[in-house]
Short mmCIF file of C-alpha atoms and ligand atoms in Angstrom, two decimals:
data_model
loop_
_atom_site.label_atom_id
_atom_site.label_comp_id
_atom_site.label_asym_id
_atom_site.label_seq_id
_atom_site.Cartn_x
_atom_site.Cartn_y
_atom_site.Cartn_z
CA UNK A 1 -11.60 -21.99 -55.87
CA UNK A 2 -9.72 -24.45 -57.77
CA UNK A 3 -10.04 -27.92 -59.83
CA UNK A 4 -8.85 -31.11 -58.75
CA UNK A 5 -7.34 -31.21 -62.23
CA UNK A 6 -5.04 -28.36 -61.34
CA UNK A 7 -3.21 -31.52 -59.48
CA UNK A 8 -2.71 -34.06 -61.96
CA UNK A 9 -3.47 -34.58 -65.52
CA UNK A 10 -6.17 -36.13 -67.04
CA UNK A 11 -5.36 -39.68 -68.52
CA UNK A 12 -6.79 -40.46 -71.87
CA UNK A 13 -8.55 -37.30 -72.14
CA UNK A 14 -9.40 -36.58 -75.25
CA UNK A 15 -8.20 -32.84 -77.44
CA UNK A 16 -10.44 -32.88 -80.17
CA UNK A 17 -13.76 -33.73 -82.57
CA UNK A 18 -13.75 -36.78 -83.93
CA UNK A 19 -15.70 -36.68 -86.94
CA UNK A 20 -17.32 -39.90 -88.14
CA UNK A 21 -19.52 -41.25 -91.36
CA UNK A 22 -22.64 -40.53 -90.76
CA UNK A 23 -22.01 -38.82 -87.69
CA UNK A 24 -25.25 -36.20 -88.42
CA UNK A 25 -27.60 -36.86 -85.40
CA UNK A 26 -28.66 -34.00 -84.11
CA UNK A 27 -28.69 -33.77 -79.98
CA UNK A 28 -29.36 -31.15 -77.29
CA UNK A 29 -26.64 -29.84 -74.79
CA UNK A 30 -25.81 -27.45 -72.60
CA UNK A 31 -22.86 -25.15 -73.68
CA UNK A 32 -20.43 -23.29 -71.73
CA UNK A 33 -18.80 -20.52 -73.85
CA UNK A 34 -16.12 -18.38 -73.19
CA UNK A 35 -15.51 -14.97 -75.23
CA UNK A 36 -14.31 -11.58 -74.81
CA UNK A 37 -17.78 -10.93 -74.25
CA UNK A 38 -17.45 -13.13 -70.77
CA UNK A 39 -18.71 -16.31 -69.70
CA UNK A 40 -22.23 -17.62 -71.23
CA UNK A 41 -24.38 -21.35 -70.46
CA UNK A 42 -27.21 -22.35 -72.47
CA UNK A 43 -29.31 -24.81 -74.37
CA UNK A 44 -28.06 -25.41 -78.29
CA UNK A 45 -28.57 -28.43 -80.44
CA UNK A 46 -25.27 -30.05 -81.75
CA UNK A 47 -24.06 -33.06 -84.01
CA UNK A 48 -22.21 -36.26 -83.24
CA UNK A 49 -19.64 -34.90 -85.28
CA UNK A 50 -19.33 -32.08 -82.51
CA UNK A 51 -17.96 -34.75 -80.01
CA UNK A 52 -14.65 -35.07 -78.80
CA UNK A 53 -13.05 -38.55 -79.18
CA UNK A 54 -13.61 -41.65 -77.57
CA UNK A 55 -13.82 -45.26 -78.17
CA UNK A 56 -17.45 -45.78 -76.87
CA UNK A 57 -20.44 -43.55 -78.06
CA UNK A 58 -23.67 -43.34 -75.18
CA UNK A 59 -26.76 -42.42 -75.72
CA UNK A 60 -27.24 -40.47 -72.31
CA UNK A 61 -30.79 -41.09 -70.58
CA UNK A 62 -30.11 -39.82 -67.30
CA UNK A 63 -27.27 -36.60 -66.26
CA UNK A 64 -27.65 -35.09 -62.43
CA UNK A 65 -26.65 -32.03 -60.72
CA UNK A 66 -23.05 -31.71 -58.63
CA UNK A 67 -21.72 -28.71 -56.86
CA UNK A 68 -18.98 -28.62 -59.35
CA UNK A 69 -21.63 -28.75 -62.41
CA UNK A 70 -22.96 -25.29 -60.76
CA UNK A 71 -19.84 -23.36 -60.36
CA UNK A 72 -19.25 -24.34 -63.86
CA UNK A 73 -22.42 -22.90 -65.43
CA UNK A 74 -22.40 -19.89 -63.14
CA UNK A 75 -18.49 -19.32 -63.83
CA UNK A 76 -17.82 -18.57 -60.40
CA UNK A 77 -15.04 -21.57 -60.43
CA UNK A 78 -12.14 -22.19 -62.24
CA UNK A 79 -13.67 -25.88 -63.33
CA UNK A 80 -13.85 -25.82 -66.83
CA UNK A 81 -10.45 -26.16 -68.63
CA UNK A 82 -10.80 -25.86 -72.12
CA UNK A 83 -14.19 -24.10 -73.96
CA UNK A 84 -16.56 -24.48 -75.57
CA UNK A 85 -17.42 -27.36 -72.32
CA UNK A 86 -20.52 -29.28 -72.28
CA UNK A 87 -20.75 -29.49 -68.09
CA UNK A 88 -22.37 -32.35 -66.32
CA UNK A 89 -19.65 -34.61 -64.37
CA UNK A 90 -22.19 -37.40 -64.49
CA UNK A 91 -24.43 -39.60 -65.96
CA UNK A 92 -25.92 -42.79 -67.17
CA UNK A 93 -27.10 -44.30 -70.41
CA UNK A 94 -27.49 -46.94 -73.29
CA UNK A 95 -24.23 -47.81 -75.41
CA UNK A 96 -24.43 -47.45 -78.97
CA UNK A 97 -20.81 -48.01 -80.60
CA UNK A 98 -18.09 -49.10 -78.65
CA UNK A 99 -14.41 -50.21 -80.02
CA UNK A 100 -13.61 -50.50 -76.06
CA UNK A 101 -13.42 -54.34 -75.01
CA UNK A 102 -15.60 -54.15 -72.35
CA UNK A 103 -18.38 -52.85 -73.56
CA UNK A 104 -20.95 -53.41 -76.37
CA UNK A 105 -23.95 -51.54 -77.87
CA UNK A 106 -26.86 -51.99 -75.70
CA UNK A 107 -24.50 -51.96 -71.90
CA UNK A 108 -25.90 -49.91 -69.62
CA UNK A 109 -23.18 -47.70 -68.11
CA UNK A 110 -22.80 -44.96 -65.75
CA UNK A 111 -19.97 -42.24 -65.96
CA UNK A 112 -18.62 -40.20 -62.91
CA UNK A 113 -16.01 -37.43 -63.05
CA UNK A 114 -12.64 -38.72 -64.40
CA UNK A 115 -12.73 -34.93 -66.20
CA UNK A 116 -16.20 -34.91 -67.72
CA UNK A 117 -17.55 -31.36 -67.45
CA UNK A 118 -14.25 -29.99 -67.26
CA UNK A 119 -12.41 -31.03 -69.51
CA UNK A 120 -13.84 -33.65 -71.70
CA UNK A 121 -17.39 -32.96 -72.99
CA UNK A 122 -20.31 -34.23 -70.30
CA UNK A 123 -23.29 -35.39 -68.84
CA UNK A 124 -25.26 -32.10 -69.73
CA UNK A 125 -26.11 -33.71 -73.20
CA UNK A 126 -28.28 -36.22 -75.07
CA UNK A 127 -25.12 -38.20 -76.46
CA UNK A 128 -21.67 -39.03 -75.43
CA UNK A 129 -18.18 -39.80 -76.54
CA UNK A 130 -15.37 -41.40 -74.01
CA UNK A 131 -12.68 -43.20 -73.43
CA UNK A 132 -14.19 -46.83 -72.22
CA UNK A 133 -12.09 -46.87 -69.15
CA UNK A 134 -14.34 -44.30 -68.14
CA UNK A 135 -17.42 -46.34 -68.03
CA UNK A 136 -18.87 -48.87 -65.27
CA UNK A 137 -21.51 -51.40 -66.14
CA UNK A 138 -24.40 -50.93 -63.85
CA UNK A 139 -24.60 -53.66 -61.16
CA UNK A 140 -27.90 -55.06 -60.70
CA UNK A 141 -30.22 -54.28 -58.93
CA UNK A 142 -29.22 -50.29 -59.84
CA UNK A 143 -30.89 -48.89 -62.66
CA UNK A 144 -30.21 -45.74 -64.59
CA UNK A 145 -32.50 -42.93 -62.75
CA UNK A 146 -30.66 -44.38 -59.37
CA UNK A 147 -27.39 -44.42 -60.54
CA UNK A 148 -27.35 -41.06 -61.48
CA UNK A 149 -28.64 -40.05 -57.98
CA UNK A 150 -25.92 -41.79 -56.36
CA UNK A 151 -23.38 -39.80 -59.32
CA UNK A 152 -20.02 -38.92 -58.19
CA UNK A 153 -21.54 -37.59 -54.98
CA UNK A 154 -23.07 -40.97 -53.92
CA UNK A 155 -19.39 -42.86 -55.09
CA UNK A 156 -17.69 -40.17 -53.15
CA UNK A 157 -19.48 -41.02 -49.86
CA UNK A 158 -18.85 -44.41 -50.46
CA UNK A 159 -15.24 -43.95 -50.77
CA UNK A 160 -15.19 -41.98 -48.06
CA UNK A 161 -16.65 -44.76 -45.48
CA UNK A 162 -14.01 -47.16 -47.33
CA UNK A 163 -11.46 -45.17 -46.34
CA UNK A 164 -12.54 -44.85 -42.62
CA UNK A 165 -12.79 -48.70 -42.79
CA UNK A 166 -9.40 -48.75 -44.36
CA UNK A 167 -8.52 -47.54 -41.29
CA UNK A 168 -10.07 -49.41 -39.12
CA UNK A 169 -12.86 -47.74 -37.96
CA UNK A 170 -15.56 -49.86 -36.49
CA UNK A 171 -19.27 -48.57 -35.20
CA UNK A 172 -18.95 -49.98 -31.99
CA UNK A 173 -16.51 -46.95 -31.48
CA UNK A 174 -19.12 -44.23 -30.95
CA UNK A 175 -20.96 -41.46 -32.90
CA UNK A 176 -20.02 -40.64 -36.97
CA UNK A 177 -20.04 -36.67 -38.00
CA UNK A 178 -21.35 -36.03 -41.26
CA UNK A 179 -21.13 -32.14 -42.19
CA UNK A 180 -22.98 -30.84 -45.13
CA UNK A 181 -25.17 -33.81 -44.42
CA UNK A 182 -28.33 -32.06 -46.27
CA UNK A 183 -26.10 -31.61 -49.51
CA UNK A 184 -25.46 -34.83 -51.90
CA UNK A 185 -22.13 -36.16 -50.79
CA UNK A 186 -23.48 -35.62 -47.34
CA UNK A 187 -27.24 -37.55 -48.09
CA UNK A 188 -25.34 -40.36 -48.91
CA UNK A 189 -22.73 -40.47 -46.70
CA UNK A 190 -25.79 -40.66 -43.44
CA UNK A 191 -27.60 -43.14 -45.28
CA UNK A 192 -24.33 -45.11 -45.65
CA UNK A 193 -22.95 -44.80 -42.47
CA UNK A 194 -26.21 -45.42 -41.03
CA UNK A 195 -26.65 -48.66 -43.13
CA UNK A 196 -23.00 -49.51 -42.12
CA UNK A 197 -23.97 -49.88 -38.32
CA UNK A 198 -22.74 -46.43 -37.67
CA UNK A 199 -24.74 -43.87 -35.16
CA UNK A 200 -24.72 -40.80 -37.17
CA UNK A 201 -24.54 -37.33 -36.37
CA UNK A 202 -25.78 -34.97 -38.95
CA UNK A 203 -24.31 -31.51 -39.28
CA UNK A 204 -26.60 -28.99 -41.25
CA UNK A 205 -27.46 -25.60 -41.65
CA UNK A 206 -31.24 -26.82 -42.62
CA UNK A 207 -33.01 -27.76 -39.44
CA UNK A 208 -35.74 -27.73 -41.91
CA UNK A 209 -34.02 -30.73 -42.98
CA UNK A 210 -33.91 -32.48 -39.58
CA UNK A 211 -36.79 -34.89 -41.36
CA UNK A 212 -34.99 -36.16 -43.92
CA UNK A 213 -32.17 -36.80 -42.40
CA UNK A 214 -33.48 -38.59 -39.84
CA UNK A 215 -35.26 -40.78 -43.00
CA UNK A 216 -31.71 -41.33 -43.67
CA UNK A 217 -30.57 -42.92 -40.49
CA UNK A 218 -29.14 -39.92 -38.97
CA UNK A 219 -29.74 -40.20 -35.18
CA UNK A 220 -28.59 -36.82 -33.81
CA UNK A 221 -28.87 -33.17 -36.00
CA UNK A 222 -26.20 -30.25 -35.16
CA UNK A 223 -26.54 -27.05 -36.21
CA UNK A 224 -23.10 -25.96 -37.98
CA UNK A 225 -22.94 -23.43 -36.11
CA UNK A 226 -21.21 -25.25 -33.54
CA UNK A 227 -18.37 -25.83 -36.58
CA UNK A 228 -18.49 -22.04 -37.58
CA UNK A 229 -15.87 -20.64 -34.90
CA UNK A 230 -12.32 -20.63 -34.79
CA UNK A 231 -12.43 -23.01 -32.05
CA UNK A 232 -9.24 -24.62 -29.67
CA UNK A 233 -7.53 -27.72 -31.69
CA UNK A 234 -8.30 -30.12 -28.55
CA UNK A 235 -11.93 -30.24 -27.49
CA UNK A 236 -14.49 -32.04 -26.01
CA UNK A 237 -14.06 -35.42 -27.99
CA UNK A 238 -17.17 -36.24 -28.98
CA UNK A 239 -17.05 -38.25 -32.54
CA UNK A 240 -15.47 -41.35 -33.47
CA UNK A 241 -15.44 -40.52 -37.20
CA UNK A 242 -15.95 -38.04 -39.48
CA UNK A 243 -17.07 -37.50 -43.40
CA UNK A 244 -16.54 -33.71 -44.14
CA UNK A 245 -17.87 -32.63 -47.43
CA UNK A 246 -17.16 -29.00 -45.96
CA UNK A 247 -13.79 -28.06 -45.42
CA UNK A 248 -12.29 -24.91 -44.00
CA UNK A 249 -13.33 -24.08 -40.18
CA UNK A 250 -15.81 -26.60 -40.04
CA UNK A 251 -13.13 -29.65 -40.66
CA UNK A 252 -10.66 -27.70 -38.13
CA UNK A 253 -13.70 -28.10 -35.73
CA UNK A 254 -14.16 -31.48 -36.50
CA UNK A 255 -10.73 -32.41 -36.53
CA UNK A 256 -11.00 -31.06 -32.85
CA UNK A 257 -13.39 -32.61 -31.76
CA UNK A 258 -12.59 -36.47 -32.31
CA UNK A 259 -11.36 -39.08 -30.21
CA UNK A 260 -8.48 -40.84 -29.96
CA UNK A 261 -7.34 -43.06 -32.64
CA UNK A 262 -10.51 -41.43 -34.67
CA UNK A 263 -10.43 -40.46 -38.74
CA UNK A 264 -12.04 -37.92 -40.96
CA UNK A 265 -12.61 -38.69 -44.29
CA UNK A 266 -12.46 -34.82 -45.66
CA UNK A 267 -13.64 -34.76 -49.55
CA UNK A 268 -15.10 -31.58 -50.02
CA UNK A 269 -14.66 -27.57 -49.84
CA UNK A 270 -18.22 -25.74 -50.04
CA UNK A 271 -16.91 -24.20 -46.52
CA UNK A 272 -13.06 -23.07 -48.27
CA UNK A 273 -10.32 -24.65 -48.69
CA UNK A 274 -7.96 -23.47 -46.16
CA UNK A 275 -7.26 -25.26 -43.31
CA UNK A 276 -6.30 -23.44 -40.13
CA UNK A 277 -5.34 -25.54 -37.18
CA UNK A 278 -2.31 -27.14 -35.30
CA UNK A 279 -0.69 -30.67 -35.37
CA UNK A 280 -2.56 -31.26 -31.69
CA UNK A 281 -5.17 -33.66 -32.98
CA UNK A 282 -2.71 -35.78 -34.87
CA UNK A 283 0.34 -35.82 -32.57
CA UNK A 284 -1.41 -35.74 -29.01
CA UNK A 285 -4.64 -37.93 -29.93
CA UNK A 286 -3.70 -40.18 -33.33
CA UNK A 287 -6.24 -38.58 -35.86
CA UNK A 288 -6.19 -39.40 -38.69
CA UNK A 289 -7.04 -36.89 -41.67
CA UNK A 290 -8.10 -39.41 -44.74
CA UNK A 291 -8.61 -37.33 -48.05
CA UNK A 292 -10.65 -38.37 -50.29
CA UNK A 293 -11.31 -37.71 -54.22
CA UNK A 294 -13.36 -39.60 -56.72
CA UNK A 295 -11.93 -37.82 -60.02
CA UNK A 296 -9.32 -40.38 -60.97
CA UNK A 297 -10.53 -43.13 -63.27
CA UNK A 298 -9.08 -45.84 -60.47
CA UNK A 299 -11.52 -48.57 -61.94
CA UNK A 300 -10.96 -51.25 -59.73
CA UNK A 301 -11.94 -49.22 -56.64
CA UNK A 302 -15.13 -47.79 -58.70
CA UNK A 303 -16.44 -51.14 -59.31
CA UNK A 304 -16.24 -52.28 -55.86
CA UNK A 305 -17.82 -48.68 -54.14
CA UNK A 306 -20.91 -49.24 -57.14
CA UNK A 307 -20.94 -53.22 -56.21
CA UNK A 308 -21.01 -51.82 -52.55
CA UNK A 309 -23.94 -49.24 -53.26
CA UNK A 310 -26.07 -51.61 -55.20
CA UNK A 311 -25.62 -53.94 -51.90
CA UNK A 312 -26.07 -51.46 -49.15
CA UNK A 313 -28.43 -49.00 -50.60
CA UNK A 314 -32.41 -49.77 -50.77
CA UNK A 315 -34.08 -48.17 -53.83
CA UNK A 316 -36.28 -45.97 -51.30
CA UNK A 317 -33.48 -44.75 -49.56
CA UNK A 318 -31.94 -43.45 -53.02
CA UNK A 319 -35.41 -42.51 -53.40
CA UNK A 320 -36.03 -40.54 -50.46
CA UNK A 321 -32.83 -38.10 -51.60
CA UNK A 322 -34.11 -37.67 -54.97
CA UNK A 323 -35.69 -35.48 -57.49
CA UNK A 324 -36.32 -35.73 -60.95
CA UNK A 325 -35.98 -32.97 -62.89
CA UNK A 326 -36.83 -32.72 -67.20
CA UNK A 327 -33.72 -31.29 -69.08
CA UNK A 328 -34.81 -28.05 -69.97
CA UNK A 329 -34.58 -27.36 -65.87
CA UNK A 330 -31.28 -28.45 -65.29
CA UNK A 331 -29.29 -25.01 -66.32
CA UNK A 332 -31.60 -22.94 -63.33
CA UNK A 333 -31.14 -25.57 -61.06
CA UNK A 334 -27.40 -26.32 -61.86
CA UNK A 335 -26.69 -22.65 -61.19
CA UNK A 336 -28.85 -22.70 -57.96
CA UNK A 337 -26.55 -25.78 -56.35
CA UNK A 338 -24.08 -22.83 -55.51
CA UNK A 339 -25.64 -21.20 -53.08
CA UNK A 340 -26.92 -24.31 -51.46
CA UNK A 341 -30.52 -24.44 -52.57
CA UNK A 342 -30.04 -27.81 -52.79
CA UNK A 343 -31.21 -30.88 -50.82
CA UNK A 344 -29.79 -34.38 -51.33
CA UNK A 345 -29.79 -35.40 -55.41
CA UNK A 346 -31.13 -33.98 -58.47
CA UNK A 347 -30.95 -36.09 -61.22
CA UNK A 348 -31.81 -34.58 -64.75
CA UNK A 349 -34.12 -36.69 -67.09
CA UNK A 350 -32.89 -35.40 -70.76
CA UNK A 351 -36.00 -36.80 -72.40
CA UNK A 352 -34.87 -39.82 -74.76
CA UNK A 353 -37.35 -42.02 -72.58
CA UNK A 354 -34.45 -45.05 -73.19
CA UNK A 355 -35.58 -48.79 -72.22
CA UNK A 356 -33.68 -49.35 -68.23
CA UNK A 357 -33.01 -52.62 -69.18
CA UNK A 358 -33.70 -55.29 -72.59
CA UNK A 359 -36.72 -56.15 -72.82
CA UNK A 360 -38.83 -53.06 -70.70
P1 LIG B 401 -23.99 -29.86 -52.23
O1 LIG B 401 -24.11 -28.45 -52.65
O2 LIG B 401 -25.06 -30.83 -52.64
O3 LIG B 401 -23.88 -29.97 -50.64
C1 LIG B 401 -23.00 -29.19 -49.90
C2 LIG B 401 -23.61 -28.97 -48.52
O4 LIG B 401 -22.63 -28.33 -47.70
C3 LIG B 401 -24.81 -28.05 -48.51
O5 LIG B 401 -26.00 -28.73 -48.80
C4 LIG B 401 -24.78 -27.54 -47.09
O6 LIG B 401 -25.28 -28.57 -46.26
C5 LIG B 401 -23.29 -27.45 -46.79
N1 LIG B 401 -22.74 -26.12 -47.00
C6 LIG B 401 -22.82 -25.36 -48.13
N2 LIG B 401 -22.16 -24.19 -47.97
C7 LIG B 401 -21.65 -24.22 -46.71
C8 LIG B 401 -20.87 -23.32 -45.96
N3 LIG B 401 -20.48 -22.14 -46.46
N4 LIG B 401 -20.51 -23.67 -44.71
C9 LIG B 401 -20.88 -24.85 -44.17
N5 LIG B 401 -21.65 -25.75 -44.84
C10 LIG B 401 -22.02 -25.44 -46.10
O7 LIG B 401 -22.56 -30.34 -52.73
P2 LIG B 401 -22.04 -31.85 -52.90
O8 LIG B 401 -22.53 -32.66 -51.78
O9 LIG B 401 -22.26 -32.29 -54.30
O10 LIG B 401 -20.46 -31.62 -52.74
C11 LIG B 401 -19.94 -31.28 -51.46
C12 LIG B 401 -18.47 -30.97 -51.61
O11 LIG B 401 -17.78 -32.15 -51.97
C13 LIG B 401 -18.12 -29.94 -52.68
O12 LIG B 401 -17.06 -29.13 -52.21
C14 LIG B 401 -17.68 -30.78 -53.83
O13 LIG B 401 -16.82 -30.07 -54.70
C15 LIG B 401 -16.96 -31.87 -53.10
N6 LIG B 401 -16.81 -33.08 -53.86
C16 LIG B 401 -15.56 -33.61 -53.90
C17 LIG B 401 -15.33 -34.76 -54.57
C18 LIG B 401 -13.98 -35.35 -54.53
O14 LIG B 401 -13.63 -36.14 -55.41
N7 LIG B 401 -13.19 -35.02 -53.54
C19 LIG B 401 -16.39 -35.42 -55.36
C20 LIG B 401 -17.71 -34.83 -55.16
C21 LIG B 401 -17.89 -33.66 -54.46
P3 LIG B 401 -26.36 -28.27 -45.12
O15 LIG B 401 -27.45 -27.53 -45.78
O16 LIG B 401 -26.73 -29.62 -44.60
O17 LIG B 401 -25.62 -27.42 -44.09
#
């Protein structure tokens, strides 16, 4: 396994506490120690002055669960890079302080990735401390709860069908792949697509899920089993586009099995990360292989993928991928999202029962 911030370092990021007057408000987090005793995740209560530095404090109303938040508390991935790490690459809440231009106590503001989790203290606690160019106002209509089930899973999707349109990629083309559809990247890439004029295919390994994915705006289901062999680099063409949030032998497979002129937007490794395959797509059918990551702070490209999702996406169909879970939940579940126990978005409530908006 690896971390995308293996590849590049994190801008702004912040070393150490920054201790302020009055800075004596007790919160609760989860913490991720590291010790010659091993590797240990649980609930403790902590101090503002425990926060790393930042020019905007958040009170945090909403955190959710991504596959990288689970290999984090179940050390099984190199993810966190310094300790003690408060996890959670995501969330959304109230401003409180703020020396950061663009933002004033009372904003509503979501955070995805950009190092939170890993190496900057995250989403897995009742109050934050970051660097400003972190942050995005909410566009209306979103509010809080949704925003953190769209998360950096949600935003990925998103950029994922920008990129395809990037390219070029129109529905009228044929049929869109989406493999891991069941997971959250996946969820939201179907309902995108879908909403996008796309017919989707979704790849799974729940047919239990055929339901909800259907809900979605998927209009086919594969098994993944179909992705799971070693197959021949030229097959039967069968999709115009792809989004892979899988990686390995299942994006060979899909590779192989799109048209002409078609793209995969590849984001994601739950499957591995190798990829073992020959140039034949590319060079003898002009495929195009579009990665994808959603780490970077880029912020002009954030705004318009959450602008984008507060367009395209109806409350129900953020809905209809969610569940709410209470705080004291999130550890079991975060360590469950590893071995794929999870469907679509859980978004963690951590209890300060904040106002959504002035005036609620
Ligand atoms: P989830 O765990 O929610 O979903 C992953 C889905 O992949 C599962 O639900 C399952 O879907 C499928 N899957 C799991 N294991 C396997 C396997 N061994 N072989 C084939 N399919 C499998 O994860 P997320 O959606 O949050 O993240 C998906 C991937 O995207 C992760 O690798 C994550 O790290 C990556 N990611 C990358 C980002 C970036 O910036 N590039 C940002 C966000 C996520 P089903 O049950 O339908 O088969």
């Amino acid at each position: 396994m690896f971390s995308l911030f293996d590849f590049f370092p994190i801008d702004g990021a912040a070393s150490g506490a920054q201790a302020r007057e009055g800075d004596v408000t007790d919160f609760r987090a989860i913490r991720i120690d590291k010790s010659d005793h091993g590797h240990h995740a649980g609930y403790v209560v902590m101090q503002e002055r425990d926060l790393m530095d930042g020019d905007v404090d958040v009170d945090v109303a909403f955190s959710a669960i991504n596959y990288k938040d689970g290999l984090a508390v179940s050390g099984k991935g190199p993810v966190v890079r310094r300790f003690p790490m408060i996890p959670g690459v995501d969330f959304a809440g109230r401003v409180t302080r703020s020396a950061h231009p663009e933002f004033a106590p009372g904003d509503i503001v979501v955070a995805t990735a950009c190092g939170l989790g890993e190496a900057h203290y995250g989403g897995f606690a009742q109050k934050a401390r970051l660097s400003g160019d972190w942050l995005s106002k909410l566009p209306p209509p979103l509010r809080m709860a949704r925003a953190m089930a769209v998360g950096t899973a949600g935003l990925t999707a998103m950029f994922c069908v920008m990129a395809l349109e990037r390219h070029g990629a129109r529905p009228a083309e044929g049929l869109a792949a989406v493999t891991g559809a069941a997971g959250g990247v996946g969820s939201f890439a179907v309902a995108l697509l879908a909403k996008a004029g796309w017919r989707v295919a979704a790849v799974t390994g729940r047919a239990a899920e055929a339901d909800y994915l259907k809900r979605l705006g998927a209009t086919e289901i594969i098994d993944r089993e179909e992705f799971a062999g070693s197959g021949r680099p030229l097959q039967t063409q069968r999709f115009a586009v792809g989004v892979d949030a899988v990686g390995g032998v299942t994006l060979a497979n899909l590779l192989g099995q799109t048209r002409f002129d078609g793209a995969v937007a590849a984001c994601g490794n739950v499957g591995g990360m190798e990829l073992q395959m020959n140039l034949a797509p590319f060079i003898l059918r002009g495929v195009a292989l579009l990665g994808v990551e959603s780490v970077r702070p880029r912020i002009g490209l954030r705004r318009a993928a959450w602008a984008r999702i507060a367009q395209d996406l109806e409350p129900a169909a953020i809905d209809a991928m969610t569940e709410i879970i209470p705080f004291d939940e999130a550890l079991d579940r975060a360590r469950a999202v590893v071995t794929g126990g999870i469907r679509g978005r859980v978004v963690v409530d951590m209890g300060l029962n904040l106002p959504e908006k002035d005036g609620d």
